[in-house]
GROMACS .gro file of C-alpha atoms in nm:
model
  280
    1UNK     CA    1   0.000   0.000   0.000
    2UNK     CA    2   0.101   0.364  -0.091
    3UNK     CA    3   0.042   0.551   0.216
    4UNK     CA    4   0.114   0.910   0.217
    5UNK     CA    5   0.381   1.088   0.407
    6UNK     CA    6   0.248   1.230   0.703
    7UNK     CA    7  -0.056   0.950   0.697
    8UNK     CA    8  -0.012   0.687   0.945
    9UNK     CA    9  -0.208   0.375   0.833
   10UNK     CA   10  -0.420   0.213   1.102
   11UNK     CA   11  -0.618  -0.053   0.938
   12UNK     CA   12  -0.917  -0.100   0.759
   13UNK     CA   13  -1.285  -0.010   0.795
   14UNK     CA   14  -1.462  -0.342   0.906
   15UNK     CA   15  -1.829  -0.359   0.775
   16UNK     CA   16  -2.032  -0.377   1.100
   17UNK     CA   17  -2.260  -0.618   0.990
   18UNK     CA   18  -2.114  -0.889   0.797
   19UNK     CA   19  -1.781  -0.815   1.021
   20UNK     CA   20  -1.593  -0.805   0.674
   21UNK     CA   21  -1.339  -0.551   0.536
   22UNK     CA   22  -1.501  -0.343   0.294
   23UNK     CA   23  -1.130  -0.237   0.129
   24UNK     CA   24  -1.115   0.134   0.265
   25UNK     CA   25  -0.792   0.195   0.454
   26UNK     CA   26  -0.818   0.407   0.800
   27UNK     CA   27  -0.532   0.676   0.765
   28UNK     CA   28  -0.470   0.923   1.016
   29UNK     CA   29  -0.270   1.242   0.958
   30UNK     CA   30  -0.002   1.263   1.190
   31UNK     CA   31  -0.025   1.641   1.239
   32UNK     CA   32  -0.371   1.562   1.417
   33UNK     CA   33  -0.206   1.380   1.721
   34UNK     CA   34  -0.286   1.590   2.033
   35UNK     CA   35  -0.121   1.693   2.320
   36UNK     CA   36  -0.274   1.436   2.540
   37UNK     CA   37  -0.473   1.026   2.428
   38UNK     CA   38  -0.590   0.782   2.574
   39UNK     CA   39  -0.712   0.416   2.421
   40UNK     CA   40  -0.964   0.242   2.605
   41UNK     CA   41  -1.141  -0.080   2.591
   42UNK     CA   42  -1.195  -0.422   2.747
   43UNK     CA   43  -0.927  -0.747   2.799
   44UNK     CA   44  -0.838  -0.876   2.432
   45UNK     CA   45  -1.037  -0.578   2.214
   46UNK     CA   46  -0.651  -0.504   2.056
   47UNK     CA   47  -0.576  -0.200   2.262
   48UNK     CA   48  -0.223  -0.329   2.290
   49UNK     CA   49  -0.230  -0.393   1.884
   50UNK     CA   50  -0.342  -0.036   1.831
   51UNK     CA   51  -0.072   0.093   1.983
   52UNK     CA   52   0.175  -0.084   1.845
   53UNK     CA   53   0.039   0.014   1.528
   54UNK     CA   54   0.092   0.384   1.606
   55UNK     CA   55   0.425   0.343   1.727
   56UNK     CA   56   0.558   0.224   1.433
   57UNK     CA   57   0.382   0.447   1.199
   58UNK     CA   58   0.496   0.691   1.426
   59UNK     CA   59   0.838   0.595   1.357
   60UNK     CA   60   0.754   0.501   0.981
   61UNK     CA   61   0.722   0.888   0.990
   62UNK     CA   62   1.064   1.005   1.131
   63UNK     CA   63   0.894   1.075   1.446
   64UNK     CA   64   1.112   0.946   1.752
   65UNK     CA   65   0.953   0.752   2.056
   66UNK     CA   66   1.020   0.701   2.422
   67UNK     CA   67   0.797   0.438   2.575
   68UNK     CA   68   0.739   0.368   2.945
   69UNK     CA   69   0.621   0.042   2.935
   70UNK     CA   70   0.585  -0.133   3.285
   71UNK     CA   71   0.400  -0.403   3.141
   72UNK     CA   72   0.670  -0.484   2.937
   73UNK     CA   73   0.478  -0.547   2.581
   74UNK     CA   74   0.618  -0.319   2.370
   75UNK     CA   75   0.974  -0.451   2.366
   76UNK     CA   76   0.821  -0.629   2.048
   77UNK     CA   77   0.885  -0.306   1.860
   78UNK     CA   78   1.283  -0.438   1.825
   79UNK     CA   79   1.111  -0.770   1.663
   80UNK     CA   80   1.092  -0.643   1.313
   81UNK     CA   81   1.253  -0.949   1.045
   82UNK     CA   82   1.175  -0.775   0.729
   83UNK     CA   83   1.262  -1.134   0.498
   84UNK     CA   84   1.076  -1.351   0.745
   85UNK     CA   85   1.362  -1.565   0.755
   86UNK     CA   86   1.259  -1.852   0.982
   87UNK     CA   87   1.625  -1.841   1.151
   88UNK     CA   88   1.518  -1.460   1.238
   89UNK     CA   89   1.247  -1.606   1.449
   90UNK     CA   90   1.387  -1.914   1.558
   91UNK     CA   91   1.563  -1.809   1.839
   92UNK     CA   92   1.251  -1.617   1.975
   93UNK     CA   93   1.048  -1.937   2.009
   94UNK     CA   94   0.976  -2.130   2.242
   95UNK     CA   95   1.081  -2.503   2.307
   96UNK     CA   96   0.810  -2.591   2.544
   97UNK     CA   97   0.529  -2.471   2.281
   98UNK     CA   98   0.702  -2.623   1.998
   99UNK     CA   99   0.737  -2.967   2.182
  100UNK     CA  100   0.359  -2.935   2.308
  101UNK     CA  101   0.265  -2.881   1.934
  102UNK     CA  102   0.479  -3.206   1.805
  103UNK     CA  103   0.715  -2.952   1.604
  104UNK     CA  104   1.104  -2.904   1.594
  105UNK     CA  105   1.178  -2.545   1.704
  106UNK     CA  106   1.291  -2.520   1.324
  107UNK     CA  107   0.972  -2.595   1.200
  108UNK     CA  108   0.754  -2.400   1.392
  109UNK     CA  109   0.996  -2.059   1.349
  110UNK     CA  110   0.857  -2.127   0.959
  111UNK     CA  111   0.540  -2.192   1.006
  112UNK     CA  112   0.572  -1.864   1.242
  113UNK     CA  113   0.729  -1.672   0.951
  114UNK     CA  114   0.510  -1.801   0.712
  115UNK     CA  115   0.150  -1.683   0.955
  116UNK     CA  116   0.327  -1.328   0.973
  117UNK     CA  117   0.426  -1.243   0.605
  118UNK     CA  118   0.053  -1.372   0.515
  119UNK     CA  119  -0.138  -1.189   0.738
  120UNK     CA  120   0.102  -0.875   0.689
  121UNK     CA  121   0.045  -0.870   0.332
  122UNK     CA  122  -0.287  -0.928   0.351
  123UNK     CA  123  -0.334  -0.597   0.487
  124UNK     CA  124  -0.094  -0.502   0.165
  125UNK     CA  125   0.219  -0.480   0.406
  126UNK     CA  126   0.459  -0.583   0.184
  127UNK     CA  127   0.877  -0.662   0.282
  128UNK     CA  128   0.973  -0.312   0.163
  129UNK     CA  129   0.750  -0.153   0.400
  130UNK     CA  130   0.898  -0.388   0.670
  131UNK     CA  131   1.252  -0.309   0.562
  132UNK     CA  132   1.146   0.126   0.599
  133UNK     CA  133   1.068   0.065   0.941
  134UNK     CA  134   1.365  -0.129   1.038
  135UNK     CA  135   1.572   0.101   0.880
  136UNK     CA  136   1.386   0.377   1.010
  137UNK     CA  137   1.504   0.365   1.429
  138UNK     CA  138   1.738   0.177   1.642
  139UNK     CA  139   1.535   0.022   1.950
  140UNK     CA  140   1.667   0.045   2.222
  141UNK     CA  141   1.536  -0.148   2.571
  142UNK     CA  142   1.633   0.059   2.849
  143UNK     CA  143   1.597  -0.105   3.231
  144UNK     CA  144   1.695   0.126   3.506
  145UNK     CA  145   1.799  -0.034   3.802
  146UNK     CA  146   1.900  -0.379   3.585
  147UNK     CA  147   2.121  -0.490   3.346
  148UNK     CA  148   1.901  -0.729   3.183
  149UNK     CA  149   1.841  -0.442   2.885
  150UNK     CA  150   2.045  -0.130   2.907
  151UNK     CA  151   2.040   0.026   3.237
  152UNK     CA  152   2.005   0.419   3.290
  153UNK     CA  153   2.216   0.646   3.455
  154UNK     CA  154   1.886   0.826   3.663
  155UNK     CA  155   2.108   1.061   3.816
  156UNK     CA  156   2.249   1.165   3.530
  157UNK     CA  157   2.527   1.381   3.455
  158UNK     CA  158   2.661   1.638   3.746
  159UNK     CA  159   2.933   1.823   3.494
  160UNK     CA  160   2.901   2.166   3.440
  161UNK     CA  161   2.671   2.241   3.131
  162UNK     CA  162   2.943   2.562   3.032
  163UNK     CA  163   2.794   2.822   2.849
  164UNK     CA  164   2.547   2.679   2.629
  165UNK     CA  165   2.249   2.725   2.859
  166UNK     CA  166   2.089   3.055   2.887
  167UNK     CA  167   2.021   3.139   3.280
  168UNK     CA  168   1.680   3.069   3.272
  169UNK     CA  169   1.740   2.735   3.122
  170UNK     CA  170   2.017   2.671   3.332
  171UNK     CA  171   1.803   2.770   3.675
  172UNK     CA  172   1.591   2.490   3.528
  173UNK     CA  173   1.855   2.229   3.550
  174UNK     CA  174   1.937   2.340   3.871
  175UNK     CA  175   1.613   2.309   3.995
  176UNK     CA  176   1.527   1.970   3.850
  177UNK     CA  177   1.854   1.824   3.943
  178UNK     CA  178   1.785   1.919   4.337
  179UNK     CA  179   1.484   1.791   4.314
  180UNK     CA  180   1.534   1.488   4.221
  181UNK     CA  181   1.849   1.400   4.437
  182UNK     CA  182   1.623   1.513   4.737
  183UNK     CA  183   1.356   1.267   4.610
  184UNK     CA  184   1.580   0.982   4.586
  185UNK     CA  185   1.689   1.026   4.942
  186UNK     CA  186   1.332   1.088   5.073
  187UNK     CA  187   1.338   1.477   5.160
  188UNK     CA  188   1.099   1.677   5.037
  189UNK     CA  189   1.218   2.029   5.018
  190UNK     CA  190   1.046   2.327   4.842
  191UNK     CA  191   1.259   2.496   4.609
  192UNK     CA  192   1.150   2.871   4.701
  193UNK     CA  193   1.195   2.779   5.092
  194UNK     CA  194   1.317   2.443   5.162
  195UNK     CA  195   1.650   2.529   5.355
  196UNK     CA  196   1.760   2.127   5.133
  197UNK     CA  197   1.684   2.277   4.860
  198UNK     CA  198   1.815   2.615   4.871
  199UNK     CA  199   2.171   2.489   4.962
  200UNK     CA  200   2.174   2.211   4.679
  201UNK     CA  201   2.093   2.479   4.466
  202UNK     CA  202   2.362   2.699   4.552
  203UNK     CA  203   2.620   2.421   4.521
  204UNK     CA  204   2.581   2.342   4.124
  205UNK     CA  205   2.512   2.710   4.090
  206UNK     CA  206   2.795   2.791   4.179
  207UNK     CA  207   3.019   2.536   4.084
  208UNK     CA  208   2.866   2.564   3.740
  209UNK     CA  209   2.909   2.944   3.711
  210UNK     CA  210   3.240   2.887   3.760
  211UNK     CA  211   3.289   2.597   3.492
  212UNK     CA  212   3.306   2.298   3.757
  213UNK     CA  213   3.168   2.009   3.712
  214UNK     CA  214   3.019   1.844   4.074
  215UNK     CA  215   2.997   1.415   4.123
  216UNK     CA  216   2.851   1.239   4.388
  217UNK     CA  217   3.103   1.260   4.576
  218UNK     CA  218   3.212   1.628   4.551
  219UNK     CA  219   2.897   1.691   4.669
  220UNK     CA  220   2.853   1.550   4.971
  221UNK     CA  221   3.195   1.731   5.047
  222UNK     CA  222   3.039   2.070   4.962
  223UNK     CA  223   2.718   2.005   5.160
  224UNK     CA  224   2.947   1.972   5.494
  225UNK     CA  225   3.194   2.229   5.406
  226UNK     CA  226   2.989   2.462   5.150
  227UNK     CA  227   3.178   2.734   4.942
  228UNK     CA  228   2.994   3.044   5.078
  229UNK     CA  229   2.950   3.204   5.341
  230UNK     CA  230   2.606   3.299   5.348
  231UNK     CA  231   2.249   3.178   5.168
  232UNK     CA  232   2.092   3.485   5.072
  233UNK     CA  233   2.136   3.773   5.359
  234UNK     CA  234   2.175   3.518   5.666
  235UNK     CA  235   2.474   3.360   5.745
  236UNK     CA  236   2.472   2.956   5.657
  237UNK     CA  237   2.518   2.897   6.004
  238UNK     CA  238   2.213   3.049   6.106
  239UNK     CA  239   2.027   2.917   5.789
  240UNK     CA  240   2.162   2.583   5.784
  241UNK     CA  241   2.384   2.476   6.066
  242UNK     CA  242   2.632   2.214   6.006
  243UNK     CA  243   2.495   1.916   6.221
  244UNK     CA  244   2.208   1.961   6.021
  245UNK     CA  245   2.433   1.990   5.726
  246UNK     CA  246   2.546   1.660   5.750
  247UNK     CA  247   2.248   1.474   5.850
  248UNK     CA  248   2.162   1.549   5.447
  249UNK     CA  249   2.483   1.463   5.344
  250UNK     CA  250   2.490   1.109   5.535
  251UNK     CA  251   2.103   1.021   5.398
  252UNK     CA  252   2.322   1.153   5.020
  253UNK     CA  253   2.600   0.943   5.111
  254UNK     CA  254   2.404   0.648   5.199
  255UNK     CA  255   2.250   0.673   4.807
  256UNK     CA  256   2.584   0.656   4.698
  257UNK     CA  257   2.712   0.369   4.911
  258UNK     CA  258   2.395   0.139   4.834
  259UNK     CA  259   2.508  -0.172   4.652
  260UNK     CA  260   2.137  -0.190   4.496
  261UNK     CA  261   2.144   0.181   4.428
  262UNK     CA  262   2.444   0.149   4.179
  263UNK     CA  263   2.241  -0.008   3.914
  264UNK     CA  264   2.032   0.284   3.914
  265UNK     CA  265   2.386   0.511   3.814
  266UNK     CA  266   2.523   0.286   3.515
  267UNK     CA  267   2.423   0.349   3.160
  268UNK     CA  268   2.344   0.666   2.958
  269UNK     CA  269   2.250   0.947   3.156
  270UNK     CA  270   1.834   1.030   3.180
  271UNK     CA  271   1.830   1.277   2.926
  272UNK     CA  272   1.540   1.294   2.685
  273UNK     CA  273   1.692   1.422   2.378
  274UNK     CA  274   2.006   1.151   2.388
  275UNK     CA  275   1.739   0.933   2.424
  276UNK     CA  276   1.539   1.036   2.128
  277UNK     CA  277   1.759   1.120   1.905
  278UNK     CA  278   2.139   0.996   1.773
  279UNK     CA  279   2.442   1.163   1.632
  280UNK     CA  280   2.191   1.201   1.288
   0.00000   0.00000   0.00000
């Protein structure tokens, strides 16, 4: 089928009383995707299906996509064999169904092959079409907190951004960076007047003024001993004394000591566009 850029092909209209396709394709112009969807229906009506479908018309289109998945469904999105070769499916199925079925693993990977380029181009989804949307992203399975895909750095990155964030953009950063260290470790702080907060803040601010990059580590340093004097008008002392100072920096500390926290560090770091995008 000849679908049109910017068109992402859904299916076909079934004929609600004879339950057969009547031959009209459902396209859907990818322009019309809203801010905010939702796909609803009950156990088995192809809700899953459906969105698989978008996703890789989605991609079909050059648009990139991050899934959460918690169910864990939509790792089938890196299962695209665009020759149906039944070694490309082989290794994907399983032994105890094949056995239960009186089949070799080797014959039911064809038969396998065979049910998907059938019903595929029966809906006049042809191996070219297959090959566009292999061709058109890498998939990649991330796991945070295991290596059983590829694990993500949730901290991410503490080094000094330099100069290529404006200072609204880097007060964002800042912000979000806090924040989310505090919420690992259980405090909840408010960034206008959380005294956690405030001082966290102050710490990449200015190391990152200054072109430092912070780590872990350096951090925890700076929270006993901080580089300034004062936090706003009052003196840190007053505003944050230091027992207090290293209460936070022990519940910090213990993050980074955790044997089942260090999982949670490895891989790429958390950042959205890395993870949508590549070098092209």
């Amino acid at each position: 089928m000849d679908v049109p850029t910017g068109e992402l092909y859904l299916g076909g209209i079934i004929d609600a009383a004879s339950h057969d396709r009547t031959g009209e394709p459902v396209l859907y112009e990818a322009s019309s995707f809203t801010t905010h969807g939702v796909i609803v229906g009950m156990t088995g009506s192809g809700k899953t299906g459906l969105s698989m479908i978008l996703l890789e018309e989605a991609l079909l289109q050059g648009v990139p996509v991050l899934v959460i998945d918690p169910k864990g469904d939509m790792g089938n999105l890196a299962l695209t064999f665009p020759d149906f070769s039944p070694g490309a499916f082989e290794e994907w199925i399983d032994p105890v169904l094949a056995e239960r079925e009186g089949v070799t693993v080797t014959e039911k990977a064809t038969a396998t092959a065979a049910m998907w380029q059938k019903g595929l181009e029966s809906w006049e989804i042809d191996t070219e079409r297959m090959h566009r949307l292999k061709a058109a992203a890498d998939v990649t399975v991330y796991t945070p907190g295991s290596t059983t895909g590829v694990p993500l750095n949730i901290i991410g990155s503490m080094d000094s951004p330099g100069a290529e964030l404006d200072p609204e953009s880097l007060q964002d950063e800042i912000d979000s960076l806090a924040s989310s260290l505090l919420g690992l470790v259980g405090v909840d702080s408010d960034p206008m007047s959380g005294r956690e907060h405030i001082l966290l803040s102050n710490l990449f601010q200015h190391a990152w003024t200054a072109g430092r990059d912070l780590d872990l580590g350096g951090l925890i340093a700076q929270i006993q001993e901080p580089p300034m004097r004062k936090l706003g008008v009052i003196e840190l002392e007053s505003f944050f004394p230091a027992a207090d100072r290293m209460k936070l920096a022990l519940k910090i500390n213990g993050l980074a000591a955790s044997p089942s926290f260090a999982a949670w560090t490895a891989g790429p770091p958390l950042d959205i566009d890395e993870l949508l995008y590549d070098a092209d």
